[in-house]
Short mmCIF file of C-alpha atoms and ligand atoms in Angstrom, two decimals:
data_model
loop_
_atom_site.label_atom_id
_atom_site.label_comp_id
_atom_site.label_asym_id
_atom_site.label_seq_id
_atom_site.Cartn_x
_atom_site.Cartn_y
_atom_site.Cartn_z
CA MET A 1 21.63 20.75 -46.53
CA ALA A 2 20.04 16.88 -46.61
CA ARG A 3 21.96 16.96 -42.77
CA LYS A 4 19.64 14.97 -39.94
CA ASP A 5 20.97 16.65 -37.21
CA LEU A 6 22.56 19.79 -35.52
CA LEU A 7 25.72 18.67 -32.99
CA ASP A 8 28.53 20.77 -33.56
CA ILE A 9 29.89 23.31 -35.55
CA SER A 10 33.36 21.40 -36.45
CA SER A 11 30.60 19.35 -38.68
CA LEU A 12 29.58 20.94 -40.26
CA THR A 13 31.05 21.78 -44.13
CA ASP A 14 31.64 25.83 -44.81
CA GLU A 15 28.07 25.54 -47.39
CA GLU A 16 26.40 24.69 -44.61
CA LEU A 17 27.59 26.88 -41.83
CA MET A 18 27.14 29.76 -44.68
CA ALA A 19 23.50 28.54 -45.65
CA LEU A 20 22.43 28.98 -42.10
CA LEU A 21 23.85 31.85 -41.74
CA ASP A 22 22.82 32.85 -44.76
CA ASN A 23 19.20 31.98 -43.89
CA THR A 24 19.17 33.71 -40.71
CA VAL A 25 19.53 37.41 -42.37
CA GLN A 26 15.88 35.98 -44.04
CA MET A 27 14.52 34.76 -40.54
CA LYS A 28 14.95 37.43 -39.13
CA ASP A 29 12.92 39.99 -41.49
CA ILE A 30 9.80 37.14 -41.14
CA PHE A 31 9.65 38.00 -37.60
CA THR A 32 10.45 42.12 -37.82
CA ARG A 33 7.32 42.06 -40.10
CA SER A 34 3.56 43.08 -38.52
CA VAL A 35 2.53 39.27 -39.27
CA LYS A 36 5.42 37.57 -37.20
CA LYS A 37 4.88 33.98 -38.37
CA VAL A 38 5.27 31.73 -41.94
CA PRO A 39 3.66 28.26 -42.15
CA THR A 40 6.61 25.87 -43.15
CA LEU A 41 6.90 23.56 -40.02
CA ARG A 42 2.89 23.26 -39.29
CA GLY A 43 2.03 20.08 -38.82
CA ARG A 44 5.72 19.39 -37.26
CA THR A 45 6.75 18.76 -33.74
CA VAL A 46 9.03 20.00 -31.75
CA LEU A 47 9.91 18.09 -28.33
CA MET A 48 11.77 20.12 -25.59
CA LEU A 49 13.95 17.56 -23.77
CA PHE A 50 16.35 19.82 -21.31
CA TYR A 51 17.86 18.30 -18.18
CA GLU A 52 19.74 21.92 -16.91
CA ASN A 53 18.27 24.12 -16.51
CA SER A 54 17.74 27.31 -19.97
CA THR A 55 16.16 30.82 -20.17
CA ARG A 56 16.98 31.80 -23.63
CA THR A 57 17.83 29.20 -25.35
CA SER A 58 14.95 27.17 -24.25
CA THR A 59 12.75 29.63 -24.79
CA SER A 60 13.80 31.25 -27.99
CA PHE A 61 13.77 28.00 -29.58
CA GLU A 62 9.23 27.37 -28.81
CA ILE A 63 9.47 31.12 -30.26
CA ALA A 64 11.54 29.87 -33.71
CA ALA A 65 9.00 27.18 -33.78
CA LYS A 66 6.00 28.91 -33.43
CA ARG A 67 7.23 31.40 -35.77
CA LEU A 68 7.85 28.20 -38.38
CA SER A 69 4.37 27.09 -37.19
CA ALA A 70 5.45 23.81 -35.61
CA ASP A 71 4.05 22.64 -32.62
CA VAL A 72 6.25 22.75 -29.48
CA THR A 73 6.07 20.41 -26.42
CA ASN A 74 8.63 20.92 -23.21
CA PHE A 75 9.01 17.54 -21.83
CA ASP A 76 9.32 17.87 -17.50
CA ILE A 77 11.59 16.10 -17.14
CA GLY A 78 10.89 15.86 -13.49
CA SER A 79 7.87 15.23 -13.59
CA SER A 80 8.60 12.00 -15.98
CA SER A 81 8.62 8.36 -16.02
CA VAL A 82 12.84 9.30 -16.30
CA LYS A 83 12.09 9.81 -12.08
CA LYS A 84 11.20 6.44 -11.91
CA GLY A 85 14.16 4.97 -14.41
CA GLU A 86 12.49 4.89 -17.47
CA SER A 87 15.90 5.28 -19.38
CA ILE A 88 16.82 7.83 -21.94
CA ARG A 89 16.19 5.31 -25.35
CA GLU A 90 12.59 4.44 -24.18
CA THR A 91 12.23 7.60 -23.50
CA ILE A 92 12.88 9.74 -26.58
CA GLU A 93 11.57 6.03 -28.81
CA THR A 94 7.99 6.95 -26.68
CA LEU A 95 8.19 10.35 -27.81
CA GLU A 96 9.05 9.23 -31.41
CA ALA A 97 6.48 7.57 -31.62
CA MET A 98 3.70 10.08 -31.21
CA ARG A 99 5.18 11.25 -33.99
CA CYS A 100 7.31 14.11 -33.43
CA GLU A 101 9.98 15.35 -35.90
CA TYR A 102 12.74 17.51 -34.07
CA VAL A 103 13.78 16.75 -30.31
CA VAL A 104 15.95 19.81 -28.94
CA VAL A 105 18.52 18.24 -26.24
CA ARG A 106 20.24 20.01 -23.22
CA HIS A 107 22.19 18.12 -21.30
CA PRO A 108 25.27 17.98 -18.84
CA MET A 109 27.17 15.07 -19.64
CA ALA A 110 29.51 16.09 -23.66
CA GLY A 111 28.47 14.09 -25.74
CA PHE A 112 25.23 13.48 -24.54
CA ALA A 113 22.95 14.70 -27.92
CA LYS A 114 25.01 12.38 -30.12
CA THR A 115 24.56 9.44 -28.13
CA LEU A 116 19.93 10.03 -28.80
CA ALA A 117 20.26 11.30 -32.20
CA SER A 118 22.25 8.11 -32.90
CA MET A 119 18.92 6.79 -31.03
CA THR A 120 16.15 8.25 -33.37
CA GLY A 121 15.13 8.96 -36.52
CA MET A 122 14.16 12.38 -35.28
CA SER A 123 16.44 15.71 -36.02
CA VAL A 124 17.93 16.29 -33.14
CA ILE A 125 19.75 20.01 -32.37
CA ASN A 126 22.26 20.10 -29.96
CA ALA A 127 21.19 23.12 -26.92
CA GLY A 128 24.51 22.90 -25.34
CA ASP A 129 26.66 19.10 -23.84
CA GLY A 130 28.24 19.88 -20.57
CA ARG A 131 31.99 20.96 -21.61
CA HIS A 132 31.74 20.12 -25.35
CA ALA A 133 29.43 22.35 -28.03
CA HIS A 134 26.33 24.57 -28.13
CA PRO A 135 26.20 25.11 -31.69
CA THR A 136 23.01 27.15 -32.28
CA GLN A 137 24.81 29.83 -29.18
CA ALA A 138 27.96 30.06 -32.16
CA LEU A 139 25.29 30.86 -34.93
CA LEU A 140 23.62 33.71 -33.72
CA ASP A 141 26.78 34.58 -32.69
CA ALA A 142 28.75 34.71 -36.22
CA HIS A 143 25.36 36.38 -37.72
CA THR A 144 25.72 38.91 -34.32
CA VAL A 145 28.90 39.57 -35.62
CA ARG A 146 28.66 39.81 -39.29
CA GLU A 147 25.08 42.35 -38.86
CA ALA A 148 26.77 44.83 -36.96
CA MET A 149 29.91 45.33 -38.69
CA ASN A 150 28.29 44.48 -42.30
CA VAL A 151 30.24 42.13 -43.13
CA THR A 152 30.21 38.20 -44.05
CA ASP A 153 33.34 37.13 -43.00
CA LEU A 154 35.22 37.71 -40.05
CA LYS A 155 38.71 37.99 -41.85
CA GLY A 156 41.63 40.46 -40.91
CA LYS A 157 39.16 40.68 -37.04
CA ARG A 158 40.51 40.34 -34.08
CA ILE A 159 37.76 38.87 -31.02
CA LEU A 160 38.87 37.80 -27.31
CA ILE A 161 36.96 35.32 -25.90
CA ALA A 162 37.40 36.60 -22.03
CA GLY A 163 36.81 34.47 -18.70
CA ASP A 164 36.16 30.50 -17.77
CA ILE A 165 37.11 29.55 -20.96
CA ILE A 166 38.03 25.99 -19.21
CA HIS A 167 34.71 25.04 -18.71
CA SER A 168 32.54 26.90 -20.80
CA ARG A 169 31.09 25.37 -24.14
CA VAL A 170 30.33 28.64 -25.79
CA ALA A 171 33.75 29.49 -26.02
CA ARG A 172 34.43 26.06 -27.46
CA SER A 173 31.49 26.72 -30.03
CA THR A 174 32.39 30.36 -30.82
CA SER A 175 35.84 30.41 -31.05
CA THR A 176 35.57 27.45 -33.81
CA ILE A 177 32.09 29.84 -35.31
CA PHE A 178 34.99 32.83 -35.04
CA THR A 179 37.66 30.84 -36.84
CA ARG A 180 35.43 29.51 -39.53
CA LEU A 181 34.86 32.80 -40.74
CA GLY A 182 38.23 34.29 -41.19
CA ALA A 183 38.65 35.64 -38.13
CA GLU A 184 41.93 35.48 -35.46
CA VAL A 185 40.56 34.42 -32.21
CA ALA A 186 42.68 34.96 -28.37
CA PHE A 187 41.36 33.48 -24.87
CA MET A 188 41.87 36.35 -21.80
CA GLY A 189 41.38 34.89 -18.50
CA PRO A 190 43.40 33.98 -14.77
CA GLY A 191 45.66 30.98 -15.51
CA SER A 192 43.72 28.06 -13.56
CA LEU A 193 40.42 29.19 -15.95
CA LEU A 194 42.59 28.77 -19.30
CA PRO A 195 43.11 25.28 -21.39
CA LYS A 196 46.11 23.89 -20.78
CA SER A 197 47.03 23.56 -24.46
CA GLU A 198 44.91 25.30 -27.60
CA PRO A 199 45.88 27.63 -31.25
CA PHE A 200 44.64 30.67 -30.05
CA PRO A 201 47.33 33.29 -27.69
CA GLN A 202 46.15 33.02 -24.23
CA PHE A 203 46.51 36.65 -21.98
CA THR A 204 46.60 36.57 -18.39
CA ASN A 205 46.80 40.08 -18.17
CA TYR A 206 43.92 42.21 -19.28
CA GLU A 207 46.59 45.20 -20.55
CA ASP A 208 48.13 42.67 -22.66
CA ALA A 209 44.77 41.34 -24.05
CA MET A 210 43.49 44.68 -24.91
CA ALA A 211 47.45 45.48 -26.65
CA TRP A 212 46.30 42.48 -29.20
CA GLY A 213 43.71 45.22 -30.40
CA PRO A 214 40.06 43.30 -29.76
CA ASP A 215 37.63 44.60 -32.07
CA VAL A 216 34.72 42.42 -30.59
CA MET A 217 35.25 41.32 -26.14
CA TYR A 218 33.44 38.11 -25.37
CA LEU A 219 32.63 38.05 -22.05
CA LEU A 220 31.11 34.52 -20.65
CA ARG A 221 30.53 33.96 -16.95
CA VAL A 222 32.37 32.09 -14.29
CA GLN A 223 30.99 29.26 -14.36
CA MET A 224 30.29 28.25 -10.55
CA GLU A 225 28.22 25.35 -10.46
CA ARG A 226 30.66 23.72 -12.84
CA GLN A 227 33.73 24.52 -10.07
CA THR A 228 34.89 21.63 -7.94
CA ALA A 229 37.11 24.09 -5.79
CA PRO A 230 37.17 27.22 -6.23
CA LEU A 231 39.84 28.36 -8.91
CA TYR A 232 40.33 32.36 -8.63
CA PRO A 233 40.59 33.78 -5.26
CA SER A 234 37.16 36.05 -5.29
CA ASN A 235 34.25 36.80 -7.18
CA GLY A 236 36.20 40.78 -6.28
CA GLU A 237 39.17 40.19 -7.14
CA TYR A 238 38.04 38.50 -10.46
CA HIS A 239 36.70 41.91 -10.89
CA LYS A 240 39.38 43.93 -10.70
CA LEU A 241 41.65 42.10 -12.78
CA TYR A 242 39.01 40.66 -15.70
CA GLY A 243 35.91 42.50 -15.05
CA VAL A 244 35.17 45.08 -17.82
CA THR A 245 34.28 47.46 -14.48
CA THR A 246 33.28 51.04 -15.09
CA GLU A 247 36.97 52.82 -15.68
CA ARG A 248 37.66 49.54 -18.18
CA LEU A 249 34.77 50.99 -20.42
CA ARG A 250 36.31 53.96 -20.82
CA GLU A 251 39.00 52.60 -23.10
CA ILE A 252 36.17 50.20 -24.36
CA SER A 253 34.01 52.72 -26.20
CA ASP A 254 37.01 55.16 -27.05
CA LYS A 255 38.79 52.03 -29.18
CA GLY A 256 35.23 51.22 -30.52
CA ILE A 257 35.14 47.73 -29.89
CA PHE A 258 31.83 45.41 -29.52
CA LEU A 259 30.94 43.87 -26.33
CA MET A 260 29.36 41.04 -26.47
CA HIS A 261 28.13 38.05 -23.99
CA PRO A 262 26.08 34.56 -24.05
CA GLY A 263 24.53 35.24 -21.07
CA PRO A 264 23.63 35.02 -18.20
CA PHE A 265 26.18 37.07 -16.80
CA ASN A 266 27.38 38.10 -13.30
CA ARG A 267 27.09 41.74 -12.81
CA GLY A 268 29.75 43.14 -10.78
CA VAL A 269 31.80 39.77 -11.57
CA GLU A 270 32.62 40.09 -15.48
CA ILE A 271 30.93 42.08 -16.22
CA SER A 272 30.08 46.37 -14.71
CA ASP A 273 25.88 47.03 -15.13
CA ALA A 274 27.15 50.23 -17.74
CA ALA A 275 28.78 47.84 -19.85
CA VAL A 276 25.33 45.35 -20.12
CA CYS A 277 24.18 49.19 -21.21
CA TYR A 278 26.64 50.36 -23.18
CA GLU A 279 26.51 51.70 -26.79
CA ARG A 280 27.93 49.17 -28.73
CA SER A 281 26.86 46.27 -26.17
CA LEU A 282 24.84 43.85 -28.72
CA ILE A 283 24.66 41.07 -25.51
CA ASN A 284 20.18 42.35 -26.36
CA THR A 285 21.14 41.98 -29.99
CA GLN A 286 22.26 38.12 -29.32
CA VAL A 287 19.10 37.87 -27.39
CA GLU A 288 16.76 38.05 -30.69
CA ASN A 289 18.48 37.46 -33.00
CA GLY A 290 19.02 33.50 -30.92
CA VAL A 291 15.22 33.83 -32.37
CA ALA A 292 15.95 34.11 -36.06
CA ALA A 293 19.54 31.44 -36.01
CA ARG A 294 17.32 28.85 -34.48
CA MET A 295 14.99 29.55 -37.13
CA SER A 296 16.74 29.43 -39.73
CA VAL A 297 17.78 25.50 -38.42
CA LEU A 298 14.81 24.10 -38.27
CA TYR A 299 14.30 25.14 -41.51
CA ALA A 300 17.05 23.02 -42.07
CA LEU A 301 17.22 20.18 -40.40
CA LYS A 302 15.83 16.90 -42.35
CA PRO A 303 14.27 14.28 -39.98
CA GLU A 304 14.45 10.49 -40.81
CA VAL A 305 10.72 10.22 -39.59
CA ALA A 306 7.94 8.76 -41.25
CA SER A 307 5.65 11.84 -40.91
CA PHE A 308 8.30 13.80 -41.76
CA HIS A 309 8.40 11.92 -45.98
CA ALA A 310 4.32 11.53 -45.66
N1 CP B 401 23.46 31.81 -23.67
C1 CP B 401 22.71 30.73 -22.61
O1 CP B 401 22.59 28.89 -23.37
O2 CP B 401 21.60 31.05 -22.44
P1 CP B 401 20.87 30.13 -21.59
O3 CP B 401 21.39 28.90 -20.52
O4 CP B 401 19.60 30.75 -21.17
O5 CP B 401 20.17 28.76 -22.13
#
């Protein structure tokens, strides 16, 4: 793959997409060995630039980089000269001068990763930009479904994405990748949290969504921090209308539906304690596969900096 950056799923060719997913299988094989490390990126440096909080993405990128033998630097925005008004261009040129090859960036502004990529020869990996995209989440999700169903494409499969769709970069990237792999996608949630126009069926009623016949129910967190005004009456009401309650879990289990969630989740809102532990819950597998998918991305990208070619 000759690509410098990973900014979203839409810009990947079919060949690039399948290569990233197929290599994820190889990467998972590496870290289930007793020695979980290969020398592939020895001497390279991965810079973590997180302007928004993260547990899974930041940690799994760090572990992925280290399993490929790269060095990792966590850039602490709070204690950096960004707080003295240093521009992003100045920050990034400074870091490139220190001969880093990769920058993993999360920012609340849609398009930030693309802007950054235009300023540097370092490979930029979008770890989430506003409501726009979260491509490595989509890659790990697609790998998780392929692995759980033991399939290479998702033709004939139905995936219901449920919850706060309008604020979700995960919904955007994950619906794109599932569709690219041949799945049918639908959205479910309160009308106030669904997009006004989408190429997918949309359900505002839980029973109608279940009647559609999903193979996978992909739950999303209600993103309180991105709402400027309340978009539904209460968390209790949301749980009653759309949450996977203990009662609804019985039907989900009887139908053999897989449950997924990108995390972090709001227990008692979109998901119950019982649903987290459900036997066909893929939530922990998603986290595990996050490391393999991110190893695959770091392995595939080609930085355009002198140190990479030296
Ligand atoms: N899924 C996800 O992006 O989680 P974090 O916010 O913890 O990275």
